Amino acid sequence: MIIRQALVRQGRRIVSSPARPWRRSLASTVDIDGIESSLDSSLKETHSIESLLQNETSSPVPHIENTTHTTPSTSSNRQIAASYRSLQRQRNTTSHLGTSLTPHYEPHTLLTNPPPPSEISLPLLLASQSHLGHSTSLWNPANSRYIFGIRQGIHIISLDVTAAHLRRACRVVSGVTERGGIVLFVGTRRGQHRAVVNAATMSGGCHLFERWTPGSITNGHQILGRCKMKVVDEFDRPIPGYENDCLDRPSLKPDLVVCLNPLENWVMLHECGLHGIPTIGVIDTDANPTWVTYPIPANDDSLRCVQLIAGVLGRAGEEGQKRRLERARKGEVTYEPAEFDIKKVEEGKSDVKTGGDEEAIHHGGGSG
C-alpha cells in the first residue's frame, strides 16, 4: 500500500509539471562536426601507437585478415619456430643442473616386466615382503619347517625355503606348458586380477579372478557343457572340420592349477585333489601346506609378493611355450595328439564346406 501511494503521488507531480523542457531537449540539434573531429583525433592516436609498437618490437605485429580474423600461417609458423628455439636454448642451459637418479627399486615392474626364474634372489623376495607371516596364535603347526623365527609376535618365513620352492614351481609350470598343457591361474582377492591375467597371458593359459563355481571340475559336463572347443595343431593354429566331434567330448580340465589364495579357494583345491590335478599354492603361516601339491611358503596378504610369484611363474610358462614352438618347427611334437573318429571328421569337414558353425573357444597349446 505504501509503494502504491508513493507511485500515485509521483505520477500526479509528473503529469502536473510542464512539458516545455522536454520539448526543448528533443528539439536541440546534435553537434556532428565535433563528433567527427574527435573520431579523427582518436584514429590518429591509434595509428601513432601502432607505429611506435612496430618500431620498438623486434618482430612486427602480424596483420589480421578481415575475413578469417587470423594471422597468416607463415607468421604463426615463425613464432612457433622461435619459441621452440628458445625452449631448446633453455634446456641446454639448465640440463646440467639438478641430480641424476640412480637405479632403484620400482614395484610396478613386477606387473609390466616380471623377472624370469633365473633372477630369483633373496633381496628381491625380501623387498616384496615375502618373509612376513601371521601372528604366532594363528599359525598352522604343519608350517614349522618353513618358519625361520619369531619377531614381535609374528612368524618370519625363511626366504631360502621360499626361493627353493619357487624355483621348483617354475620348473613344474615350464614343463607343463612345454608339453602343451593347460595352466589355470586363480586369484580371487582384491588387486590380484592384473597379476593373474598377465601370468595367464604370458604362459598361454587360463585365468580366474572371480568366485570359483563349485563343481566346475567334478560336475564339469553340466556347468561347462555349453563351452565349445576347437582343435589346433602344434603351432596353435585352428584346424577346421572337428566341430561335430568336439560336441561329444567331455569338458576340458586344467593340467595344472596355480592358486594365489588357497584359504578362499579350498573347494577348488579339493576338486583338483579328487581328480588328480596338481596344484601350486602360496602358503602363509596360517594355511595348511597339504592342500596343494607344490607349496610356496610366502606372504599371501602382500600384493607385491603375490605379483612377484605370479609374474615369475608366468615367465616360466612363457619359456616352456617358446621351447615347445621351437621343437615344433623342427618337426617334434611334445604332447600326445587326441584321437578322433575319421568318419566323424570327414562329416565335419563336409559340414564346414556347406556353411557349418566354426565358432569355438581356444583351450591351450594341444589338440582338444
mmCIF file of C-alpha atoms in Angstrom, residues 52-361:
data_model
loop_
_atom_site.group_PDB
_atom_site.id
_atom_site.type_symbol
_atom_site.label_atom_id
_atom_site.label_comp_id
_atom_site.label_asym_id
_atom_site.label_seq_id
_atom_site.Cartn_x
_atom_site.Cartn_y
_atom_site.Cartn_z
ATOM 1 C CA LEU A 52 55.534 3.083 -32.072
ATOM 2 C CA LEU A 53 54.977 -0.592 -31.193
ATOM 3 C CA GLN A 54 56.304 -1.751 -34.551
ATOM 4 C CA ASN A 55 59.440 0.334 -34.142
ATOM 5 C CA GLU A 56 60.134 -0.865 -30.591
ATOM 6 C CA THR A 57 59.444 -4.614 -31.030
ATOM 7 C CA SER A 58 61.893 -6.898 -32.852
ATOM 8 C CA SER A 59 59.141 -8.589 -34.844
ATOM 9 C CA PRO A 60 56.339 -6.552 -36.449
ATOM 10 C CA VAL A 61 52.765 -7.007 -35.381
ATOM 11 C CA PRO A 62 51.170 -9.636 -37.667
ATOM 12 C CA HIS A 63 48.465 -8.472 -39.977
ATOM 13 C CA ILE A 64 44.988 -9.809 -39.173
ATOM 14 C CA GLU A 65 42.819 -10.753 -42.117
ATOM 15 C CA ASN A 66 39.362 -9.248 -42.266
ATOM 16 C CA THR A 67 37.559 -12.411 -43.384
ATOM 17 C CA THR A 68 39.116 -15.113 -41.197
ATOM 18 C CA HIS A 69 40.254 -12.812 -38.348
ATOM 19 C CA THR A 70 43.503 -14.798 -38.106
ATOM 20 C CA THR A 71 47.133 -14.163 -38.889
ATOM 21 C CA PRO A 72 48.767 -15.769 -41.932
ATOM 22 C CA SER A 73 50.245 -19.231 -41.496
ATOM 23 C CA THR A 74 53.768 -18.065 -42.240
ATOM 24 C CA SER A 75 53.888 -15.706 -39.305
ATOM 25 C CA SER A 76 52.432 -18.304 -36.943
ATOM 26 C CA ASN A 77 54.985 -20.877 -38.077
ATOM 27 C CA ARG A 78 57.768 -18.381 -37.469
ATOM 28 C CA GLN A 79 56.515 -17.713 -33.969
ATOM 29 C CA ILE A 80 56.319 -21.440 -33.217
ATOM 30 C CA ALA A 81 59.847 -21.982 -34.527
ATOM 31 C CA ALA A 82 61.155 -19.073 -32.475
ATOM 32 C CA SER A 83 59.508 -20.359 -29.296
ATOM 33 C CA TYR A 84 60.894 -23.860 -29.942
ATOM 34 C CA ARG A 85 64.416 -22.491 -30.377
ATOM 35 C CA SER A 86 64.124 -20.553 -27.136
ATOM 36 C CA LEU A 87 62.943 -23.718 -25.376
ATOM 37 C CA GLN A 88 65.937 -25.654 -26.697
ATOM 38 C CA ARG A 89 68.301 -22.937 -25.526
ATOM 39 C CA GLN A 90 66.714 -23.038 -22.091
ATOM 40 C CA ARG A 91 67.060 -26.831 -21.902
ATOM 41 C CA ASN A 92 70.698 -26.700 -22.947
ATOM 42 C CA THR A 93 71.364 -24.068 -20.323
ATOM 43 C CA THR A 94 69.683 -25.898 -17.423
ATOM 44 C CA SER A 95 70.421 -29.522 -18.380
ATOM 45 C CA HIS A 96 73.469 -29.776 -16.105
ATOM 46 C CA LEU A 97 71.541 -28.633 -13.062
ATOM 47 C CA GLY A 98 69.919 -30.987 -10.525
ATOM 48 C CA THR A 99 70.736 -34.590 -9.649
ATOM 49 C CA SER A 100 70.630 -37.856 -11.602
ATOM 50 C CA LEU A 101 68.513 -40.804 -10.384
ATOM 51 C CA THR A 102 70.486 -43.961 -9.762
ATOM 52 C CA PRO A 103 68.880 -47.391 -10.449
ATOM 53 C CA HIS A 104 66.337 -48.006 -7.717
ATOM 54 C CA TYR A 105 63.578 -50.433 -6.849
ATOM 55 C CA GLU A 106 60.339 -49.925 -8.813
ATOM 56 C CA PRO A 107 57.414 -52.076 -7.618
ATOM 57 C CA HIS A 108 55.306 -51.569 -10.760
ATOM 58 C CA THR A 109 57.822 -53.514 -12.845
ATOM 59 C CA LEU A 110 56.578 -56.715 -11.197
ATOM 60 C CA LEU A 111 53.483 -56.349 -13.415
ATOM 61 C CA THR A 112 54.876 -54.691 -16.526
ATOM 62 C CA ASN A 113 58.140 -56.647 -16.722
ATOM 63 C CA PRO A 114 58.334 -59.509 -14.200
ATOM 64 C CA PRO A 115 61.717 -61.176 -13.684
ATOM 65 C CA PRO A 116 62.466 -64.628 -15.124
ATOM 66 C CA PRO A 117 63.029 -67.615 -12.817
ATOM 67 C CA SER A 118 66.788 -67.271 -13.178
ATOM 68 C CA GLU A 119 66.724 -63.861 -11.442
ATOM 69 C CA ILE A 120 65.054 -65.029 -8.221
ATOM 70 C CA SER A 121 67.118 -63.725 -5.311
ATOM 71 C CA LEU A 122 66.733 -63.247 -1.591
ATOM 72 C CA PRO A 123 66.889 -59.406 -1.762
ATOM 73 C CA LEU A 124 64.060 -59.438 -4.292
ATOM 74 C CA LEU A 125 61.923 -61.641 -2.072
ATOM 75 C CA LEU A 126 62.777 -59.502 0.949
ATOM 76 C CA ALA A 127 61.776 -56.293 -0.877
ATOM 77 C CA SER A 128 58.473 -57.936 -1.821
ATOM 78 C CA GLN A 129 57.675 -58.650 1.872
ATOM 79 C CA SER A 130 57.614 -62.383 1.267
ATOM 80 C CA HIS A 131 59.065 -63.155 4.700
ATOM 81 C CA LEU A 132 56.242 -61.731 6.821
ATOM 82 C CA GLY A 133 53.871 -64.304 8.295
ATOM 83 C CA HIS A 134 50.896 -64.126 10.645
ATOM 84 C CA SER A 135 50.686 -63.892 14.382
ATOM 85 C CA THR A 136 52.001 -66.826 16.353
ATOM 86 C CA SER A 137 48.495 -67.509 17.661
ATOM 87 C CA LEU A 138 47.229 -68.176 14.118
ATOM 88 C CA TRP A 139 49.955 -70.453 12.862
ATOM 89 C CA ASN A 140 49.490 -73.942 11.469
ATOM 90 C CA PRO A 141 51.938 -76.447 13.021
ATOM 91 C CA ALA A 142 52.443 -78.055 9.617
ATOM 92 C CA ASN A 143 54.372 -74.916 8.564
ATOM 93 C CA SER A 144 57.049 -75.302 11.232
ATOM 94 C CA ARG A 145 59.652 -76.397 8.664
ATOM 95 C CA TYR A 146 59.123 -73.160 6.687
ATOM 96 C CA ILE A 147 59.433 -70.764 9.647
ATOM 97 C CA PHE A 148 62.752 -69.041 10.325
ATOM 98 C CA GLY A 149 61.886 -67.458 13.679
ATOM 99 C CA ILE A 150 59.613 -65.130 15.633
ATOM 100 C CA ARG A 151 59.859 -61.350 15.891
ATOM 101 C CA GLN A 152 57.434 -59.199 17.887
ATOM 102 C CA GLY A 153 54.865 -61.972 17.963
ATOM 103 C CA ILE A 154 54.948 -62.595 14.177
ATOM 104 C CA HIS A 155 56.387 -65.635 12.419
ATOM 105 C CA ILE A 156 59.173 -64.945 9.924
ATOM 106 C CA ILE A 157 59.247 -67.201 6.866
ATOM 107 C CA SER A 158 62.634 -68.484 5.713
ATOM 108 C CA LEU A 159 63.444 -66.870 2.366
ATOM 109 C CA ASP A 160 65.856 -69.681 1.480
ATOM 110 C CA VAL A 161 62.968 -72.132 1.594
ATOM 111 C CA THR A 162 60.733 -69.726 -0.346
ATOM 112 C CA ALA A 163 63.289 -69.329 -3.138
ATOM 113 C CA ALA A 164 63.846 -73.098 -3.388
ATOM 114 C CA HIS A 165 60.112 -73.885 -3.550
ATOM 115 C CA LEU A 166 59.502 -71.078 -6.051
ATOM 116 C CA ARG A 167 62.207 -72.409 -8.375
ATOM 117 C CA ARG A 168 60.682 -75.886 -8.137
ATOM 118 C CA ALA A 169 57.230 -74.491 -9.026
ATOM 119 C CA CYS A 170 58.755 -72.681 -12.014
ATOM 120 C CA ARG A 171 60.170 -75.951 -13.334
ATOM 121 C CA VAL A 172 56.744 -77.568 -12.971
ATOM 122 C CA VAL A 173 54.963 -74.771 -14.854
ATOM 123 C CA SER A 174 57.611 -74.721 -17.564
ATOM 124 C CA GLY A 175 57.351 -78.487 -18.035
ATOM 125 C CA VAL A 176 53.551 -78.431 -18.285
ATOM 126 C CA THR A 177 53.490 -75.644 -20.880
ATOM 127 C CA GLU A 178 56.289 -77.276 -22.872
ATOM 128 C CA ARG A 179 54.108 -80.366 -23.260
ATOM 129 C CA GLY A 180 51.080 -78.364 -24.386
ATOM 130 C CA GLY A 181 49.217 -78.494 -21.060
ATOM 131 C CA ILE A 182 46.617 -76.054 -19.751
ATOM 132 C CA VAL A 183 47.676 -73.943 -16.756
ATOM 133 C CA LEU A 184 44.932 -72.221 -14.755
ATOM 134 C CA PHE A 185 45.891 -69.176 -12.644
ATOM 135 C CA VAL A 186 43.440 -68.385 -9.831
ATOM 136 C CA GLY A 187 43.476 -65.260 -7.647
ATOM 137 C CA THR A 188 40.177 -64.051 -6.222
ATOM 138 C CA ARG A 189 41.332 -61.383 -3.768
ATOM 139 C CA ARG A 190 41.083 -57.683 -4.451
ATOM 140 C CA GLY A 191 44.003 -56.404 -6.527
ATOM 141 C CA GLN A 192 45.132 -59.799 -7.821
ATOM 142 C CA HIS A 193 43.280 -59.736 -11.140
ATOM 143 C CA ARG A 194 46.029 -57.897 -13.062
ATOM 144 C CA ALA A 195 48.722 -60.288 -11.876
ATOM 145 C CA VAL A 196 46.549 -63.302 -12.714
ATOM 146 C CA VAL A 197 45.695 -62.065 -16.202
ATOM 147 C CA ASN A 198 49.302 -61.150 -17.038
ATOM 148 C CA ALA A 199 50.611 -64.520 -15.874
ATOM 149 C CA ALA A 200 47.987 -66.404 -17.881
ATOM 150 C CA THR A 201 48.704 -64.313 -20.965
ATOM 151 C CA MET A 202 52.446 -64.951 -20.803
ATOM 152 C CA SER A 203 52.081 -68.693 -20.263
ATOM 153 C CA GLY A 204 49.247 -69.125 -22.776
ATOM 154 C CA GLY A 205 46.885 -70.492 -20.122
ATOM 155 C CA CYS A 206 43.617 -69.513 -18.479
ATOM 156 C CA HIS A 207 42.811 -67.221 -15.563
ATOM 157 C CA LEU A 208 40.121 -66.807 -12.921
ATOM 158 C CA PHE A 209 39.856 -63.706 -10.695
ATOM 159 C CA GLU A 210 36.244 -64.089 -9.578
ATOM 160 C CA ARG A 211 34.497 -66.587 -7.375
ATOM 161 C CA TRP A 212 35.119 -70.260 -8.169
ATOM 162 C CA THR A 213 31.933 -72.055 -9.153
ATOM 163 C CA PRO A 214 31.726 -75.246 -7.068
ATOM 164 C CA GLY A 215 31.512 -78.320 -9.259
ATOM 165 C CA SER A 216 33.357 -76.869 -12.254
ATOM 166 C CA ILE A 217 35.645 -79.921 -12.219
ATOM 167 C CA THR A 218 33.579 -82.630 -10.515
ATOM 168 C CA ASN A 219 30.425 -81.676 -12.445
ATOM 169 C CA GLY A 220 32.018 -80.074 -15.465
ATOM 170 C CA HIS A 221 29.725 -81.701 -18.046
ATOM 171 C CA GLN A 222 26.787 -79.788 -16.539
ATOM 172 C CA ILE A 223 28.443 -76.455 -15.707
ATOM 173 C CA LEU A 224 30.846 -76.226 -18.646
ATOM 174 C CA GLY A 225 28.917 -78.390 -21.089
ATOM 175 C CA ARG A 226 27.990 -75.458 -23.334
ATOM 176 C CA CYS A 227 31.577 -74.285 -23.770
ATOM 177 C CA LYS A 228 32.848 -75.013 -27.254
ATOM 178 C CA MET A 229 36.266 -76.378 -28.143
ATOM 179 C CA LYS A 230 38.477 -76.291 -31.179
ATOM 180 C CA VAL A 231 41.355 -78.417 -32.408
ATOM 181 C CA VAL A 232 44.737 -76.790 -33.019
ATOM 182 C CA ASP A 233 47.979 -78.024 -34.497
ATOM 183 C CA GLU A 234 51.454 -77.887 -32.990
ATOM 184 C CA PHE A 235 51.673 -74.157 -33.840
ATOM 185 C CA ASP A 236 48.355 -73.338 -32.088
ATOM 186 C CA ARG A 237 46.614 -72.812 -35.423
ATOM 187 C CA PRO A 238 42.960 -73.941 -35.509
ATOM 188 C CA ILE A 239 42.103 -76.914 -37.710
ATOM 189 C CA PRO A 240 38.582 -76.865 -39.178
ATOM 190 C CA GLY A 241 36.406 -79.943 -39.559
ATOM 191 C CA TYR A 242 36.332 -81.230 -35.976
ATOM 192 C CA GLU A 243 33.333 -79.254 -34.728
ATOM 193 C CA ASN A 244 30.900 -82.170 -34.641
ATOM 194 C CA ASP A 245 33.372 -84.482 -32.931
ATOM 195 C CA CYS A 246 34.137 -81.906 -30.221
ATOM 196 C CA LEU A 247 30.472 -81.813 -29.214
ATOM 197 C CA ASP A 248 30.617 -85.379 -27.890
ATOM 198 C CA ARG A 249 33.826 -84.922 -25.915
ATOM 199 C CA PRO A 250 33.772 -84.072 -22.185
ATOM 200 C CA SER A 251 34.704 -80.616 -20.944
ATOM 201 C CA LEU A 252 38.384 -79.841 -20.674
ATOM 202 C CA LYS A 253 40.177 -79.892 -17.337
ATOM 203 C CA PRO A 254 43.331 -77.980 -16.457
ATOM 204 C CA ASP A 255 46.607 -79.848 -16.305
ATOM 205 C CA LEU A 256 47.932 -77.558 -13.556
ATOM 206 C CA VAL A 257 46.272 -75.041 -11.212
ATOM 207 C CA VAL A 258 48.162 -72.124 -9.637
ATOM 208 C CA CYS A 259 46.251 -70.680 -6.673
ATOM 209 C CA LEU A 260 47.389 -67.399 -5.130
ATOM 210 C CA ASN A 261 44.967 -67.501 -2.156
ATOM 211 C CA PRO A 262 44.273 -71.105 -1.102
ATOM 212 C CA LEU A 263 42.273 -70.189 2.022
ATOM 213 C CA GLU A 264 39.383 -68.768 -0.014
ATOM 214 C CA ASN A 265 39.555 -71.470 -2.734
ATOM 215 C CA TRP A 266 39.740 -74.652 -0.684
ATOM 216 C CA VAL A 267 36.730 -76.045 -2.591
ATOM 217 C CA MET A 268 38.638 -75.777 -5.869
ATOM 218 C CA LEU A 269 41.715 -77.413 -4.327
ATOM 219 C CA HIS A 270 39.537 -80.256 -3.029
ATOM 220 C CA GLU A 271 38.085 -80.850 -6.510
ATOM 221 C CA CYS A 272 41.572 -80.836 -8.020
ATOM 222 C CA GLY A 273 42.659 -83.414 -5.459
ATOM 223 C CA LEU A 274 39.722 -85.676 -6.295
ATOM 224 C CA HIS A 275 40.623 -85.636 -9.997
ATOM 225 C CA GLY A 276 44.392 -85.857 -9.571
ATOM 226 C CA ILE A 277 45.149 -82.363 -10.891
ATOM 227 C CA PRO A 278 48.438 -80.996 -9.469
ATOM 228 C CA THR A 279 48.244 -77.623 -7.764
ATOM 229 C CA ILE A 280 50.651 -74.837 -6.805
ATOM 230 C CA GLY A 281 49.695 -72.517 -3.953
ATOM 231 C CA VAL A 282 51.065 -69.600 -1.936
ATOM 232 C CA ILE A 283 51.045 -70.945 1.630
ATOM 233 C CA ASP A 284 51.159 -68.490 4.531
ATOM 234 C CA THR A 285 51.824 -69.493 8.131
ATOM 235 C CA ASP A 286 48.076 -69.851 8.827
ATOM 236 C CA ALA A 287 47.355 -72.170 5.859
ATOM 237 C CA ASN A 288 47.664 -75.915 5.514
ATOM 238 C CA PRO A 289 50.512 -76.859 3.142
ATOM 239 C CA THR A 290 48.977 -80.281 2.494
ATOM 240 C CA TRP A 291 46.154 -78.680 0.497
ATOM 241 C CA VAL A 292 48.407 -78.156 -2.541
ATOM 242 C CA THR A 293 50.869 -80.383 -4.353
ATOM 243 C CA TYR A 294 53.686 -77.815 -4.632
ATOM 244 C CA PRO A 295 53.504 -75.247 -1.801
ATOM 245 C CA ILE A 296 55.326 -71.913 -1.945
ATOM 246 C CA PRO A 297 55.759 -70.555 1.617
ATOM 247 C CA ALA A 298 55.268 -66.788 1.334
ATOM 248 C CA ASN A 299 53.106 -63.898 2.451
ATOM 249 C CA ASP A 300 49.782 -64.215 0.613
ATOM 250 C CA ASP A 301 48.475 -60.945 2.120
ATOM 251 C CA SER A 302 51.129 -58.821 0.401
ATOM 252 C CA LEU A 303 50.048 -57.745 -3.069
ATOM 253 C CA ARG A 304 53.653 -57.128 -4.056
ATOM 254 C CA CYS A 305 54.626 -60.671 -3.072
ATOM 255 C CA VAL A 306 51.697 -62.160 -4.998
ATOM 256 C CA GLN A 307 52.568 -60.127 -8.095
ATOM 257 C CA LEU A 308 56.171 -61.324 -7.917
ATOM 258 C CA ILE A 309 55.236 -65.006 -7.623
ATOM 259 C CA ALA A 310 52.600 -64.795 -10.365
ATOM 260 C CA GLY A 311 54.981 -62.933 -12.691
ATOM 261 C CA VAL A 312 57.815 -65.405 -12.178
ATOM 262 C CA LEU A 313 55.511 -68.371 -12.798
ATOM 263 C CA GLY A 314 54.136 -66.633 -15.906
ATOM 264 C CA ARG A 315 57.675 -66.161 -17.213
ATOM 265 C CA ALA A 316 58.374 -69.825 -16.593
ATOM 266 C CA GLY A 317 55.296 -70.759 -18.607
ATOM 267 C CA GLU A 318 56.406 -68.418 -21.382
ATOM 268 C CA GLU A 319 59.790 -70.137 -21.571
ATOM 269 C CA GLY A 320 58.065 -73.517 -21.824
ATOM 270 C CA GLN A 321 55.862 -72.264 -24.664
ATOM 271 C CA LYS A 322 58.892 -70.989 -26.553
ATOM 272 C CA ARG A 323 60.653 -74.339 -26.244
ATOM 273 C CA ARG A 324 57.523 -76.154 -27.441
ATOM 274 C CA LEU A 325 57.181 -73.939 -30.522
ATOM 275 C CA GLU A 326 60.901 -74.238 -31.263
ATOM 276 C CA ARG A 327 60.703 -78.026 -31.188
ATOM 277 C CA ALA A 328 57.556 -77.878 -33.330
ATOM 278 C CA ARG A 329 59.490 -76.025 -36.038
ATOM 279 C CA LYS A 330 61.913 -78.928 -36.048
ATOM 280 C CA GLY A 331 59.047 -81.387 -36.519
ATOM 281 C CA GLU A 332 58.853 -82.630 -32.922
ATOM 282 C CA VAL A 333 55.516 -82.804 -31.103
ATOM 283 C CA THR A 334 55.884 -82.623 -27.317
ATOM 284 C CA TYR A 335 52.360 -83.840 -26.460
ATOM 285 C CA GLU A 336 50.214 -86.825 -27.341
ATOM 286 C CA PRO A 337 47.640 -85.898 -30.004
ATOM 287 C CA ALA A 338 43.993 -86.588 -29.302
ATOM 288 C CA GLU A 339 42.230 -89.417 -31.092
ATOM 289 C CA PHE A 340 39.196 -88.739 -33.312
ATOM 290 C CA ASP A 341 36.908 -90.869 -35.408
ATOM 291 C CA ILE A 342 37.877 -90.460 -39.074
ATOM 292 C CA LYS A 343 34.274 -90.786 -40.269
ATOM 293 C CA LYS A 344 33.080 -88.049 -37.960
ATOM 294 C CA VAL A 345 35.947 -85.842 -39.043
ATOM 295 C CA GLU A 346 35.013 -86.267 -42.715
ATOM 296 C CA GLU A 347 31.397 -85.456 -41.894
ATOM 297 C CA GLY A 348 32.528 -82.347 -40.005
ATOM 298 C CA LYS A 349 34.626 -81.188 -42.955
ATOM 299 C CA SER A 350 31.638 -81.565 -45.278
ATOM 300 C CA ASP A 351 29.527 -79.547 -42.851
ATOM 301 C CA VAL A 352 32.114 -76.802 -42.783
ATOM 302 C CA LYS A 353 32.206 -76.649 -46.575
ATOM 303 C CA THR A 354 28.432 -76.284 -46.654
ATOM 304 C CA GLY A 355 28.477 -73.438 -44.093
ATOM 305 C CA GLY A 356 28.753 -75.088 -40.682
ATOM 306 C CA ASP A 357 29.441 -73.173 -37.480
ATOM 307 C CA GLU A 358 33.164 -72.616 -36.939
ATOM 308 C CA GLU A 359 32.951 -70.718 -33.636
ATOM 309 C CA ALA A 360 34.962 -72.283 -30.830
ATOM 310 C CA ILE A 361 36.988 -71.428 -27.764
#
